[in-house]
Each structure stands twice: as C-alpha cells, then as structure tokens.
Amino acid sequence: MPVIKGSERYNCQILCLNRKIVMIRPKMWLANDGNYRELRWFTAWKQKDYLEDFLLPAEVSDALMQTTVPFGYGYVQFLDTVCNAVNYLILRAVAAEVCEELFSPMPPHAELTLNGVEVFMNASGSHHQLRKLDLRLRAFIGATHTRGGVYMYSNLQGCDGGRLCYDGCSCVVVNGDVVAQGSQFSLKDVELVVAQIDLDAVASLRGSISSFQEQASCKKKISSVPVPFKLCQSFNLQMSLSSPLKIRYHSPEEEIAFGPSCWLWDYLRRSGASGFLLPLSGGADSSSVAAIVGCMCQLVVQEIENNDEQVKADAIRIGHYTDGQFPTDSKEFAKRIFYTVFMGSENSSEATKARAKVLADEIGSWHLDVSIDGVVSALLSLFQTLTGKRPRYKVDGGSNIENLGLQNIQARIRMVLAFMLASLLPWVHSKSGFYLVLGSSNVDEGLRGYLTKYDCSSADINPIGSISKADLRTFLKWAAIHLGFSSLAEIEAAPPTAELEPIRANYSQLDEVDMGMTYEELSVYGRLRKIFRCGPVSMFKNLCYKWGAKLTPVEVAEKVKHFFKYYSINRHKMTVLTPSYHAESYSPEDNRFDLRQFLYNARWPYQFRKIDELARDLDGDKVAITKSTDQEREDGTTNGGMGVVAAGSGDPRAGF
C-alpha cells in the first residue's frame, strides 16, 4: 500500500489482526532494475534503529478506533511463551520481508532471525520468466535452511496491465523444506495455499547450531511490536502437520504454453475485446502464437469444468453465449473468439498455405484465406504513375533497394489488412466489440532487427516477442503431442522463410541466410549483450573462449562485427515494438526493460578497429584482417562464417 509520511511516499506492507492495524512496515530496498522502476514512485525507508508513531488518516482512525500505529522496520511479538523439553524459552515472532528485500545482498531476514523471528511473510510481485522459478525457490530454501525458520511467500498472479505476467506459485517453506506449493499458472483470481507447521522444529534446529547461538548472543537489537494474541495452538492429535513436498517445476515448453496463455486471457477479459485476430502464415512463429491461443481456450474450458464461476462468466461475455449456454469444447470456443488469416501472395508457397489451414482446423479458429496480390499491384501501379518507374525483385534483375522495397510493401499491407479485419469482422458476423491483433515476431528477430517496421510484427500484443526461436521450436514439438495440434510437428521441421521474394528453381529465401547468422548464434549474442553487459570488444573476447575450438579469432571478429552492425542499424525498430509478454532475460524491448539509445554509429570505428587489432595479435602476423570497404558496408556484404552472404540484399527488413 502506498503510504505518505511527512513529505515522502513509501511502499508499505500493512499488518492487521482482528480489525486493527498492528504495524506499517515500509519497504527498505526497492526494485529499480530490469522491468522495475520503484524509485519513480517511492522512497526507500532508511531508519532501521527504531519504530515511529504514524498518525492515521481521520476516516481510518474513526473506523478502526485507532489514532496511531507503529511505523518502520521491526517485527511482531506474540504472547506465546513456551518451554520445550530442554527448558529453551521460545518467544513466537513474525516479521515481514517485502519482495525485493529477499534478493538483496544483505536481506532483512538474516538479522531478524538472530532476534528470534521464526515466521517471515513475503508479499511479492515476482514476474514469470523462463527457467526462473528455481532461482526464486532457492532463495526461500536458502533463507531457512541454515538459519531455521518458516517462510510464507505470497505472489501476485496474472497480467499486471502491461508486459509482465505474475506466475503465483505461493508456497510455505520450513527449515529449507517446501511443505506447501501453489500452482504456477492459473486462471483463478485468488488461490489459497495452507500449511500446518510445528514451530518447535524451528527452535530445535536453531538450538543445534553453535555458530547461530554465538551470533545471536551479540546481535543488533531490532524493535518489536507486542500483540495480545497467541500464534500457536496446544498439542493435539486432531491436527496433521504438513510434510515436505517434491517441488513441482514446469518444463520450458510448458511454461511457454501456460504463461502466455494466462496473460492473453487476463488481457482479453480486462480489455473489453471480443477475441483475437492472428495473421497466420504457416511458419513457426505465427503457428506458435496460434497454439498458445488454442491452449488458452483449453484452459478456459478446464476451469469451467472445475466450477470456476469467474472464468465461466468472463467466457460467456466474451464468447457472446446466450440462453444459459457456456463453453464446453475448446474448439467451439475458439471458433467464437479467434480469427486466423492467411494473407498469401504470389511469393507464398502452397505448403505454408496448407499448413496454416490444417492448424486452424485443429485449433478451431475461424480461418480466412486472402490474396494480397491485387493490393500490391495497385500500389505499384500508383508508384509507377507517380515516378514513371516500376521496381523489380533482385532475382529478376532489380537492385537491392528495389528488392527491399517490394518486400516491405507486402509486409506492411498485411499489417493494414489485419487491423481492418480485426475492427470489421465482428460487425460482419453481427457481433459487438473488436478483436485484438496478435503479433508473432520472436526475441531473436527483434534483437537483429529482422522485421519490417510496421508489418505484421506491429500488433496490439505479442505473446512470443520475448521468446527465442530455439525455445519456440522445442515448444512446437511439445505442443504437437500435448496440446493435440499434430500439424505443428511438420511446421517445426520446415526451414524458416519470410516468403517475400519470388521462388525460383535456383533460389529460395531463407531467414538465416538473409540474416547472415543462425538463430542459435543470435541467442548467444543476445545473452552476452544484455545479461553479461558486453559491448563489441568484450563480446569478441568472450566468444573467442566459447567458439575458439571451431572458429579462428578472425572468423569470430567478423561474426561479432556483423551482429553489431545490424543490431545498431535496426535498434530504432525497438521503439515501436509491439508490447510483448516478457519471458526472456535478454529481451531488447525498449519501453521498460532494455533502455538504450536507438541512434548508433553503425560502423563502430573504435570498437571494430580494436577487435581487428586483437584478432591480428591472436592469429599472428600471417593473417590478414579483411577490411570492409564503404561499398561492402553499404551493400551489407560480409563473411559471416557461413560463406559470403549478401545480408542487406536478401534481408527483407534491413534498415527501415
């Protein structure tokens, strides 16, 4: 709860008991990195030596019959005084540890433990991120394993109104053992996790550790608030204690299925929209988004079968059910709330068209098939009327500029058509409301800039915009079996292609050839750039260690320079990136997570010269470092370790 004290605003946890405020505990360490900017709104509480009296607002004071309450850093002391078998006096105490404080270098629970606090309550807002749950649970387990104690962790659940999705998994940990664990992904608004525990086990563990006793004997005194209430019940056999559990973890494929599904459902029901519209190309990315929506429909039907009245009411409203009807079949529900559109051109293959249709049938979406050739031709005729010239593809003798312009026309037409259909198709089918347009670019394409500014990557929201291509491909194989969409296996096996250039007997457009780097390499670059905070030179040094067994320093240098050239050229695209579900720690999202400039000197003169010098020293004087000419930089021609690739000429999304 935000609380203003004097002229400062604090982020506080309010501890209440029997209609009285016991104390107000302000947060001492604020989250101010990654996705969080708490210092924009709050001040950290710095007075740790004493509790102050806080004057309650008049309306609160009148309602609770309280005038002042303790405010500050401290703990709650209960009436329980128990002498155990070895005459060890136990005073029951409970304290709050607020969210980020648990993960700080010197967490409050360390000194509170020495002051006799046995139970810690953490009211947290921890968002979902792939493979992150283990890090969180290790923090709770570590907090109580060596010091003893009970850790009650309560987490938010669902969409935060933005890019984050909180994944619940509230739990109770006793002396390093998890004794209760909530679900990680759920459509429920509230989920209650309960455990019955024996606090004598905490006192027993602490009493057995000599170093704990010694440190507790010279501890720094922390203020406490006495409460006239007993925390524990007397010993009786009618109560069964909670036993340690095997921790439940989802696989990354399950996380991709269930996390974005819950986020999409929360977004859909709170936005007032009537459904989703997805440009479905038959490729891996858009098919992943379609599968996630299909998974969402399955989760909705499952929750209705489990008698969740809130989910049922939302589904009836969104699906426009009448006469007491409600969703009982996920495919039927998908037909009501999910449009898919294959927007083909003369450059599209029959294979991708067929794959899109089969997947749509498996999910149950309302599928449309439309050709955009007429619109493309009309725009080219207009351009020819204005300029007297008509551009040609490179395979037909055109220049790189012509080739890029023709591909971007197709991509941008699809965006305009998608938004038009999303706004008008409900009217066509006599439905109220509007549809949200879903984007389908992945995190690696965003990092590289391998997307057209304002194409189908531009949408209302994107459930996979922070997920890597490699993770999406493993998800497709998983979903083909576990979600029942068997066509995803064939989609995953197909080579990624934009299908924006004409298909010839001697030429077929492929993403990795266009980019001059593989998706696997992009994931490595992304993690080094963001997680390990590497610029060009430090990335080169790291990759010399990582790839030194298979690549020479010169080859590593060319790869690093190629990546940073196109990363910097295309960084401006991140300023208009569709809001995406945050799932990956190397997301290039510019709005909140990856705050950087978007105008760079793409030649990186100092850094690239330094890399060349290092590569020369490492390879010896016999190796000549290839110097890119100005013409080569303009064309984007470089040796990317995959043969000589004209990345600029084949890249449908380079630059703008």
XYZ file of C-alpha atoms in Angstrom:
656
model
C 0.000 0.000 0.000
C 1.364 3.477 -0.830
C 1.666 5.486 2.383
C 2.676 9.143 2.591
C 4.577 10.007 5.762
C 5.646 13.600 6.034
C 6.712 14.557 2.525
C 7.818 11.073 1.426
C 5.828 8.283 -0.185
C 6.674 4.732 0.903
C 5.756 1.330 -0.448
C 4.368 -0.424 2.626
C 3.028 -3.682 3.907
C 0.168 -3.231 6.381
C -0.041 -5.910 9.079
C -3.560 -6.309 10.513
C -5.194 -8.509 13.132
C -8.833 -8.580 14.228
C -9.787 -5.253 12.594
C -6.775 -3.432 13.990
C -3.583 -2.290 12.280
C -0.670 -3.900 14.102
C 2.095 -2.023 12.283
C 3.036 -0.432 8.965
C 6.225 -1.874 7.505
C 7.807 0.348 4.774
C 9.935 -1.305 2.109
C 13.663 -0.698 2.637
C 15.147 -1.975 -0.628
C 13.318 -1.059 -3.817
C 13.390 -2.895 -7.131
C 14.916 -0.473 -9.588
C 16.362 -2.504 -12.435
C 15.146 -4.742 -15.231
C 11.385 -4.295 -15.508
C 11.022 -2.300 -12.297
C 11.284 1.420 -11.543
C 10.065 1.701 -7.946
C 12.200 4.781 -7.275
C 9.977 6.675 -9.709
C 7.183 6.422 -7.185
C 8.602 5.571 -3.778
C 11.379 6.372 -1.334
C 13.236 3.595 0.467
C 12.856 3.538 4.266
C 16.271 4.091 5.842
C 15.601 4.418 9.600
C 16.293 0.904 10.867
C 17.005 1.657 14.540
C 13.539 2.460 15.834
C 9.816 2.464 15.172
C 7.922 5.731 14.823
C 4.297 6.604 15.569
C 2.235 7.150 12.444
C -0.925 9.285 12.691
C -3.715 7.523 10.848
C -5.983 9.498 8.494
C -9.217 10.592 10.175
C -11.525 8.247 8.244
C -9.302 5.242 9.028
C -8.904 6.289 12.666
C -12.677 6.618 13.137
C -13.392 3.235 11.516
C -10.769 1.295 13.477
C -10.852 3.249 16.735
C -7.079 3.770 16.458
C -5.172 7.028 16.405
C -1.571 5.999 15.807
C 0.229 2.830 14.760
C 3.914 1.795 14.784
C 5.690 2.619 11.502
C 9.111 1.333 10.430
C 11.378 -1.681 10.475
C 10.561 -4.229 13.139
C 8.658 -7.413 13.902
C 5.517 -8.584 15.704
C 5.877 -10.316 19.096
C 3.059 -12.675 20.153
C 2.027 -13.855 23.630
C 3.259 -17.442 23.157
C 5.946 -18.332 25.695
C 6.785 -22.000 25.543
C 9.409 -24.011 27.445
C 10.399 -27.055 25.462
C 11.989 -30.293 26.697
C 15.370 -28.675 27.300
C 13.936 -25.566 29.002
C 14.639 -23.384 25.933
C 12.378 -20.336 26.206
C 10.620 -19.638 22.888
C 9.006 -16.289 22.120
C 6.911 -16.504 18.954
C 7.627 -13.677 16.500
C 6.595 -12.837 12.934
C 8.128 -10.328 10.513
C 7.532 -9.043 7.014
C 10.122 -9.143 4.259
C 8.889 -7.226 1.243
C 9.506 -8.619 -2.250
C 12.921 -7.325 -3.439
C 14.356 -7.360 0.087
C 14.658 -11.149 -0.082
C 17.013 -10.875 -3.071
C 19.180 -8.049 -1.720
C 22.832 -8.732 -0.726
C 22.015 -8.376 2.990
C 18.366 -9.436 3.332
C 16.487 -8.397 6.500
C 15.658 -11.993 7.429
C 19.308 -12.606 8.347
C 19.330 -10.219 11.324
C 15.665 -10.764 12.143
C 16.394 -14.465 12.556
C 19.023 -13.661 15.189
C 16.400 -11.576 17.008
C 14.187 -14.642 17.361
C 11.790 -14.136 14.427
C 10.541 -17.549 13.321
C 7.987 -16.736 10.626
C 8.629 -14.481 7.634
C 5.852 -13.209 5.390
C 6.822 -12.012 1.925
C 4.132 -10.271 -0.106
C 5.748 -10.300 -3.519
C 5.272 -9.215 -7.105
C 7.627 -11.550 -8.958
C 7.018 -11.921 -12.692
C 7.316 -15.052 -14.756
C 10.448 -15.611 -16.773
C 11.513 -18.839 -18.431
C 13.547 -21.057 -16.112
C 13.317 -18.534 -13.255
C 11.207 -20.403 -10.684
C 14.154 -22.429 -9.416
C 16.072 -19.230 -8.593
C 13.131 -17.949 -6.581
C 12.602 -21.165 -4.647
C 16.299 -21.456 -3.890
C 16.089 -18.038 -2.198
C 13.304 -19.215 0.172
C 15.020 -22.508 0.863
C 18.364 -20.827 1.485
C 16.772 -18.283 3.841
C 15.562 -21.042 6.164
C 17.899 -23.975 5.557
C 20.924 -22.812 7.573
C 19.156 -20.420 9.971
C 15.895 -22.241 10.512
C 12.520 -20.579 10.114
C 9.238 -20.535 8.258
C 8.978 -18.589 5.011
C 5.488 -17.748 3.753
C 5.734 -16.477 0.186
C 2.669 -14.952 -1.451
C 2.970 -13.867 -5.088
C 0.739 -11.978 -7.463
C -0.973 -13.876 -10.243
C -1.902 -12.774 -13.770
C -1.302 -9.841 -16.103
C -0.060 -6.669 -14.413
C -1.742 -4.465 -17.035
C 1.419 -4.456 -19.133
C 4.128 -6.798 -20.392
C 4.584 -8.803 -17.204
C 2.681 -11.828 -16.030
C 2.971 -12.817 -12.379
C 3.056 -16.572 -12.010
C 1.835 -17.217 -8.485
C 3.432 -20.354 -7.049
C 2.854 -19.147 -3.497
C 4.471 -21.512 -1.024
C 5.405 -22.274 2.572
C 8.944 -23.390 3.445
C 10.001 -24.810 6.837
C 13.700 -25.228 7.658
C 14.551 -25.475 3.974
C 11.725 -27.882 3.045
C 8.771 -26.843 0.882
C 5.621 -28.038 2.663
C 3.026 -26.263 0.507
C 3.164 -25.033 -3.086
C 0.504 -23.324 -5.180
C 0.112 -23.601 -8.936
C 2.443 -21.558 -11.122
C -0.061 -20.840 -13.905
C -3.750 -20.457 -13.206
C -6.763 -18.512 -14.446
C -8.013 -18.106 -10.876
C -8.123 -14.602 -9.436
C -7.155 -15.866 -5.964
C -5.517 -19.102 -4.890
C -5.059 -20.017 -1.225
C -2.124 -22.124 -0.023
C -2.351 -23.576 3.506
C 0.144 -25.479 5.677
C 0.084 -26.636 9.293
C 3.519 -26.489 10.880
C 5.308 -27.065 14.180
C 7.337 -24.006 15.213
C 9.215 -26.097 17.786
C 11.091 -27.595 14.817
C 12.499 -24.138 14.087
C 13.676 -23.607 17.662
C 15.173 -27.084 17.734
C 17.245 -26.501 14.587
C 18.499 -23.120 15.768
C 19.431 -24.528 19.147
C 21.563 -27.201 17.499
C 23.760 -24.762 15.565
C 26.593 -23.394 17.711
C 27.518 -20.566 15.329
C 23.899 -19.419 15.290
C 23.867 -19.242 19.079
C 27.109 -17.254 19.165
C 25.964 -14.720 16.568
C 22.550 -14.364 18.219
C 24.249 -13.540 21.536
C 25.781 -10.376 20.081
C 23.022 -9.409 17.712
C 21.877 -5.895 16.907
C 18.577 -5.220 18.675
C 15.572 -4.699 16.399
C 12.362 -3.058 17.617
C 9.250 -5.171 18.084
C 5.511 -4.620 18.468
C 3.738 -6.707 21.157
C 0.413 -8.241 20.123
C -2.087 -9.691 22.662
C -2.654 -12.878 20.679
C -1.339 -16.425 20.718
C 0.049 -17.645 17.423
C 0.103 -21.387 18.160
C -2.390 -23.999 19.298
C -1.740 -26.581 22.001
C -0.530 -30.025 21.002
C -3.362 -32.280 19.795
C -3.669 -35.290 17.509
C -6.590 -33.879 15.546
C -4.177 -31.689 13.621
C -1.891 -33.238 10.995
C 1.354 -31.499 10.105
C 2.246 -30.687 6.508
C 5.035 -32.906 5.164
C 7.835 -31.867 2.792
C 6.837 -31.958 -0.871
C 8.681 -32.692 -4.061
C 8.879 -29.287 -5.748
C 6.829 -29.086 -8.933
C 8.564 -27.468 -11.907
C 7.207 -26.946 -15.398
C 9.384 -27.654 -18.406
C 10.255 -24.610 -20.575
C 7.791 -25.903 -23.187
C 5.007 -25.978 -20.594
C 5.978 -22.501 -19.408
C 5.651 -21.178 -22.983
C 2.246 -22.824 -23.295
C 0.708 -21.817 -19.967
C 2.358 -18.472 -19.099
C 1.385 -16.527 -22.246
C -1.997 -18.306 -22.262
C -2.861 -16.944 -18.810
C -1.546 -13.496 -19.824
C -3.668 -13.490 -23.010
C -6.801 -14.497 -21.110
C -6.284 -11.811 -18.479
C -5.633 -9.225 -21.186
C -8.670 -10.316 -23.202
C -11.163 -10.233 -20.352
C -9.901 -6.931 -18.933
C -9.565 -5.084 -22.249
C -13.212 -5.465 -23.249
C -12.262 -7.103 -26.572
C -14.300 -9.918 -28.104
C -11.389 -12.045 -29.273
C -8.129 -12.214 -31.191
C -7.103 -11.977 -34.843
C -3.821 -13.513 -35.988
C -2.135 -13.268 -39.413
C -1.270 -16.994 -39.720
C 1.481 -17.610 -42.265
C 2.022 -21.294 -41.623
C 5.510 -20.584 -40.246
C 6.916 -21.407 -36.826
C 6.309 -18.045 -35.138
C 2.682 -17.376 -36.074
C 1.883 -21.063 -35.542
C 3.335 -20.814 -32.018
C 1.008 -17.898 -31.280
C -1.951 -19.834 -32.674
C -1.058 -22.824 -30.494
C -0.859 -20.591 -27.401
C -4.351 -19.215 -28.105
C -5.556 -22.792 -28.572
C -4.003 -23.679 -25.227
C -5.759 -20.692 -23.654
C -9.121 -21.972 -24.916
C -8.371 -25.389 -23.417
C -7.502 -23.832 -20.047
C -10.747 -21.830 -20.043
C -12.859 -24.941 -20.646
C -10.930 -26.857 -17.957
C -11.506 -24.107 -15.371
C -15.219 -24.013 -16.209
C -15.340 -27.797 -15.689
C -13.684 -27.152 -12.304
C -16.572 -24.801 -11.411
C -14.683 -21.509 -11.590
C -17.609 -19.106 -11.811
C -15.481 -16.057 -12.641
C -13.875 -17.736 -15.665
C -17.289 -19.002 -16.726
C -18.849 -15.536 -16.527
C -15.985 -13.984 -18.483
C -16.167 -16.683 -21.159
C -19.920 -16.241 -21.567
C -19.488 -12.480 -22.002
C -16.528 -12.662 -24.386
C -17.969 -15.526 -26.463
C -21.441 -13.933 -26.664
C -23.201 -17.005 -25.262
C -26.942 -16.739 -24.551
C -29.763 -18.804 -23.045
C -27.615 -20.256 -20.289
C -25.007 -21.687 -22.651
C -21.287 -21.635 -21.871
C -18.100 -23.120 -23.369
C -17.804 -26.898 -23.091
C -15.489 -27.531 -26.046
C -12.237 -25.647 -26.690
C -12.568 -25.782 -30.497
C -16.102 -24.397 -30.370
C -14.920 -21.639 -28.037
C -12.002 -20.849 -30.357
C -14.430 -20.503 -33.285
C -16.188 -17.735 -31.364
C -13.150 -15.722 -30.231
C -10.274 -16.451 -32.626
C -9.841 -15.403 -36.256
C -6.827 -16.578 -38.275
C -5.987 -15.131 -41.691
C -3.570 -16.460 -44.303
C -2.588 -13.434 -46.379
C -0.819 -15.023 -49.304
C 0.917 -13.509 -52.297
C 2.478 -14.771 -55.498
C 5.581 -15.485 -53.409
C 3.763 -17.751 -50.926
C 4.061 -21.495 -51.275
C 1.200 -23.951 -51.310
C 2.892 -25.782 -48.432
C 2.630 -22.884 -45.960
C -0.925 -22.163 -47.084
C -1.936 -25.763 -46.429
C -0.145 -25.869 -43.070
C -1.969 -22.729 -41.904
C -5.347 -24.212 -42.873
C -4.717 -27.549 -41.155
C -3.534 -25.888 -37.923
C -6.531 -23.540 -37.878
C -8.854 -26.553 -38.207
C -7.091 -28.356 -35.349
C -7.426 -25.336 -33.053
C -10.932 -24.464 -34.201
C -10.337 -20.858 -35.281
C -12.433 -19.038 -37.876
C -9.953 -19.187 -40.771
C -9.780 -16.905 -43.800
C -7.606 -17.158 -46.901
C -6.975 -13.960 -48.844
C -4.566 -12.946 -51.592
C -2.882 -9.548 -51.286
C -1.561 -9.509 -54.878
C -4.287 -7.128 -56.060
C -3.422 -4.563 -53.390
C 0.317 -4.880 -54.094
C -0.265 -4.426 -57.813
C -2.430 -1.363 -57.216
C 0.265 0.272 -55.076
C 2.976 -0.491 -57.627
C 0.822 0.967 -60.405
C 0.326 4.102 -58.324
C 4.079 4.338 -57.767
C 4.713 3.897 -61.497
C 2.212 6.646 -62.295
C 3.971 8.997 -59.869
C 7.578 8.220 -60.847
C 7.499 6.521 -64.232
C 9.423 3.546 -62.802
C 8.378 0.078 -61.611
C 10.686 -1.766 -59.157
C 11.823 -5.356 -59.753
C 12.993 -8.142 -57.469
C 16.705 -8.861 -57.383
C 16.212 -12.306 -58.918
C 14.564 -10.515 -61.844
C 17.425 -8.049 -62.279
C 16.463 -5.380 -59.750
C 18.719 -3.637 -57.259
C 18.930 -4.200 -53.508
C 16.827 -1.084 -52.932
C 14.086 -2.307 -55.295
C 14.166 -5.772 -53.753
C 13.804 -4.418 -50.220
C 11.026 -2.005 -51.173
C 8.949 -4.736 -52.830
C 9.205 -6.975 -49.791
C 8.286 -4.186 -47.369
C 5.176 -3.338 -49.407
C 3.839 -6.862 -48.891
C 4.679 -6.878 -45.186
C 3.017 -3.532 -44.480
C -0.113 -4.339 -46.476
C -0.600 -7.333 -44.203
C -0.491 -5.113 -41.120
C -3.117 -2.714 -42.527
C -5.349 -5.584 -43.612
C -5.049 -7.287 -40.210
C -6.219 -4.207 -38.313
C -9.063 -3.619 -40.790
C -10.296 -7.187 -40.373
C -9.981 -7.018 -36.590
C -12.220 -3.971 -36.431
C -14.806 -5.018 -39.056
C -15.151 -8.810 -38.897
C -17.156 -8.699 -35.638
C -19.590 -6.381 -37.437
C -19.715 -8.743 -40.423
C -20.726 -11.580 -38.103
C -23.181 -9.405 -36.141
C -21.031 -9.335 -33.032
C -20.310 -6.393 -30.788
C -16.841 -5.237 -29.812
C -13.495 -5.557 -31.544
C -10.683 -8.062 -31.916
C -7.123 -7.661 -30.678
C -4.472 -8.166 -33.361
C -1.736 -10.594 -32.284
C 1.881 -10.176 -33.376
C 4.288 -13.045 -33.918
C 7.908 -11.893 -34.060
C 10.331 -13.605 -31.684
C 13.017 -12.108 -29.445
C 15.899 -13.023 -31.773
C 14.305 -11.252 -34.759
C 13.769 -8.194 -32.601
C 17.382 -8.221 -31.454
C 18.687 -8.495 -35.017
C 16.033 -6.147 -36.421
C 14.920 -8.858 -38.835
C 11.442 -7.442 -39.244
C 9.830 -4.699 -41.271
C 8.906 -1.628 -39.284
C 5.079 -1.610 -39.226
C 4.498 -5.054 -40.705
C 2.672 -7.974 -39.089
C 5.057 -7.696 -36.160
C 3.141 -4.495 -35.378
C 0.032 -5.551 -33.492
C -1.842 -4.911 -30.260
C 0.086 -7.500 -28.234
C 2.580 -10.275 -28.906
C 2.724 -13.400 -26.695
C 6.078 -14.642 -28.093
C 8.013 -11.383 -28.555
C 10.377 -12.258 -25.714
C 10.882 -15.948 -26.547
C 13.795 -17.283 -28.574
C 13.432 -19.150 -31.847
C 15.134 -22.207 -30.345
C 12.651 -22.345 -27.453
C 9.723 -21.875 -29.828
C 10.824 -24.819 -31.956
C 11.013 -27.125 -28.943
C 7.606 -25.796 -27.878
C 6.108 -26.668 -31.269
C 7.300 -30.271 -30.965
C 5.888 -30.458 -27.427
C 2.555 -28.862 -28.405
C 2.100 -31.223 -31.351
C 1.803 -34.042 -28.805
C 0.474 -32.486 -25.598
C -1.956 -29.917 -26.993
C -3.207 -32.180 -29.783
C -2.163 -29.944 -32.680
C -0.245 -32.575 -34.636
C 0.451 -30.363 -37.681
C 2.897 -28.364 -35.553
C 5.478 -31.122 -35.995
C 5.566 -30.528 -39.753
C 5.660 -26.756 -39.229
C 8.630 -27.069 -36.876
C 10.539 -29.185 -39.386
C 10.150 -26.650 -42.214
C 13.062 -24.197 -42.762
C 12.160 -20.638 -41.610
C 11.415 -18.309 -44.540
C 9.737 -14.920 -44.974
C 8.330 -15.818 -48.444
C 8.593 -12.232 -49.629
C 10.692 -12.898 -52.732
C 9.798 -14.975 -55.803
C 10.563 -18.679 -55.539
C 12.840 -19.881 -58.344
C 14.367 -23.246 -59.174
C 17.776 -21.913 -58.165
C 16.694 -19.644 -55.286
C 14.549 -19.931 -52.170
C 14.526 -17.262 -49.474
C 15.684 -18.488 -46.041
C 15.776 -16.451 -42.814
C 19.223 -17.483 -41.580
C 20.798 -16.827 -44.982
C 19.099 -13.405 -45.114
C 20.388 -12.517 -41.653
C 23.913 -13.823 -42.162
C 23.712 -15.614 -38.812
C 21.835 -18.504 -37.262
C 19.097 -18.218 -34.640
C 21.333 -20.171 -32.273
C 24.071 -17.570 -32.704
C 21.545 -14.773 -32.142
C 20.602 -16.224 -28.760
C 24.274 -16.243 -27.781
C 24.751 -12.636 -28.917
C 21.602 -11.577 -27.068
C 22.635 -13.098 -23.764
C 26.132 -11.654 -23.943
C 24.833 -8.192 -24.876
C 22.160 -7.938 -22.180
C 22.792 -10.425 -19.379
C 26.592 -10.157 -19.399
C 26.589 -6.459 -20.474
C 29.032 -6.950 -23.360
C 29.854 -4.380 -25.983
C 31.586 -5.362 -29.248
C 35.094 -5.813 -27.820
C 34.131 -7.748 -24.670
C 31.727 -9.905 -26.721
C 34.578 -10.732 -29.103
C 36.793 -11.763 -26.185
C 34.081 -13.945 -24.661
C 33.309 -15.645 -27.958
C 36.974 -16.350 -28.617
C 36.836 -18.518 -25.495
C 33.430 -20.006 -26.347
C 33.957 -20.674 -30.070
C 37.754 -20.892 -30.177
C 37.718 -24.643 -30.818
C 35.814 -24.295 -34.092
C 36.484 -20.725 -35.307
C 39.596 -18.607 -35.705
C 39.735 -15.185 -33.989
C 39.266 -13.544 -37.404
C 36.084 -15.533 -38.025
C 34.796 -14.655 -34.559
C 35.628 -10.985 -35.201
C 33.641 -10.952 -38.448
C 30.627 -12.518 -36.759
C 30.670 -10.045 -33.880
C 31.065 -7.047 -36.196
C 28.288 -8.327 -38.444
C 25.919 -8.681 -35.496
C 26.632 -5.245 -34.010
C 26.350 -3.574 -37.397
C 22.799 -4.797 -37.968
C 21.823 -4.566 -34.308
C 22.692 -0.863 -34.314
C 21.188 -0.148 -37.743
C 17.871 -1.634 -36.632
C 17.768 -0.582 -32.984
C 15.233 2.156 -33.820
C 12.652 -0.565 -34.517
C 12.576 -1.417 -30.815
C 10.939 1.948 -30.083
C 7.750 0.764 -31.823
C 7.968 -2.921 -30.927
C 4.564 -4.397 -30.136
C 4.049 -4.873 -26.362
C 5.188 -8.424 -25.732
C 4.876 -10.958 -22.941
C 8.145 -10.732 -21.012
C 9.708 -14.181 -20.845
C 13.406 -13.842 -21.558
C 16.239 -12.070 -19.758
C 17.849 -10.780 -22.976
C 14.761 -9.108 -24.435
C 15.653 -5.950 -26.453
C 12.312 -4.298 -25.575
C 12.920 -0.555 -25.446
C 9.931 0.618 -23.425
C 10.918 -0.508 -19.946
C 13.344 -3.414 -19.859
C 16.245 -2.611 -22.203
C 16.630 1.165 -22.025
C 19.251 2.239 -24.561
C 19.820 4.754 -27.294
C 18.393 3.931 -30.713
C 20.736 6.028 -32.850
C 24.195 4.473 -33.137
C 27.214 4.890 -35.334
C 26.726 1.548 -37.071
C 30.375 1.452 -38.156
C 31.622 1.331 -34.529
C 35.010 2.708 -35.671
C 36.933 2.430 -32.397
C 35.445 -0.886 -31.279
C 35.802 -2.625 -34.650
C 39.384 -1.365 -35.035
C 40.183 -2.707 -31.557
C 38.632 -6.075 -32.448
C 40.731 -6.247 -35.621
C 43.892 -5.487 -33.642
C 43.107 -8.204 -31.102
C 42.303 -10.713 -33.844
C 45.557 -9.886 -35.621
C 47.542 -10.387 -32.430
C 45.769 -13.664 -31.692
C 46.118 -15.077 -35.204
C 49.638 -13.786 -35.757
C 51.151 -11.577 -38.398
C 50.496 -14.135 -41.148
C 46.757 -13.491 -41.046
C 45.449 -10.549 -42.974
C 42.415 -8.898 -41.469
C 39.749 -8.306 -44.053
C 38.829 -4.644 -44.235
C 35.277 -3.908 -45.331
C 35.069 -1.206 -47.963
C 32.472 1.526 -47.862
C 30.653 -0.200 -50.733
C 30.625 -3.508 -48.857
C 29.184 -1.783 -45.790
C 26.518 -0.147 -47.910
C 25.570 -3.465 -49.536
C 25.810 -5.372 -46.259
C 28.176 -7.944 -47.798
C 30.274 -9.738 -45.219
C 31.802 -13.081 -44.461
C 29.593 -14.237 -41.596
C 31.201 -17.634 -41.227
C 28.502 -19.205 -43.448
C 30.102 -18.364 -46.769
C 29.807 -14.932 -48.317
C 26.289 -13.660 -47.707
C 24.655 -10.526 -49.047
C 22.675 -9.845 -45.889
C 21.488 -6.431 -46.981
C 20.355 -7.604 -50.378
C 18.438 -10.620 -49.132
C 17.176 -9.126 -45.897
C 13.555 -8.005 -46.346
C 13.745 -5.977 -43.160
C 17.178 -4.330 -43.165
C 17.166 -0.696 -42.120
C 13.598 0.504 -42.452
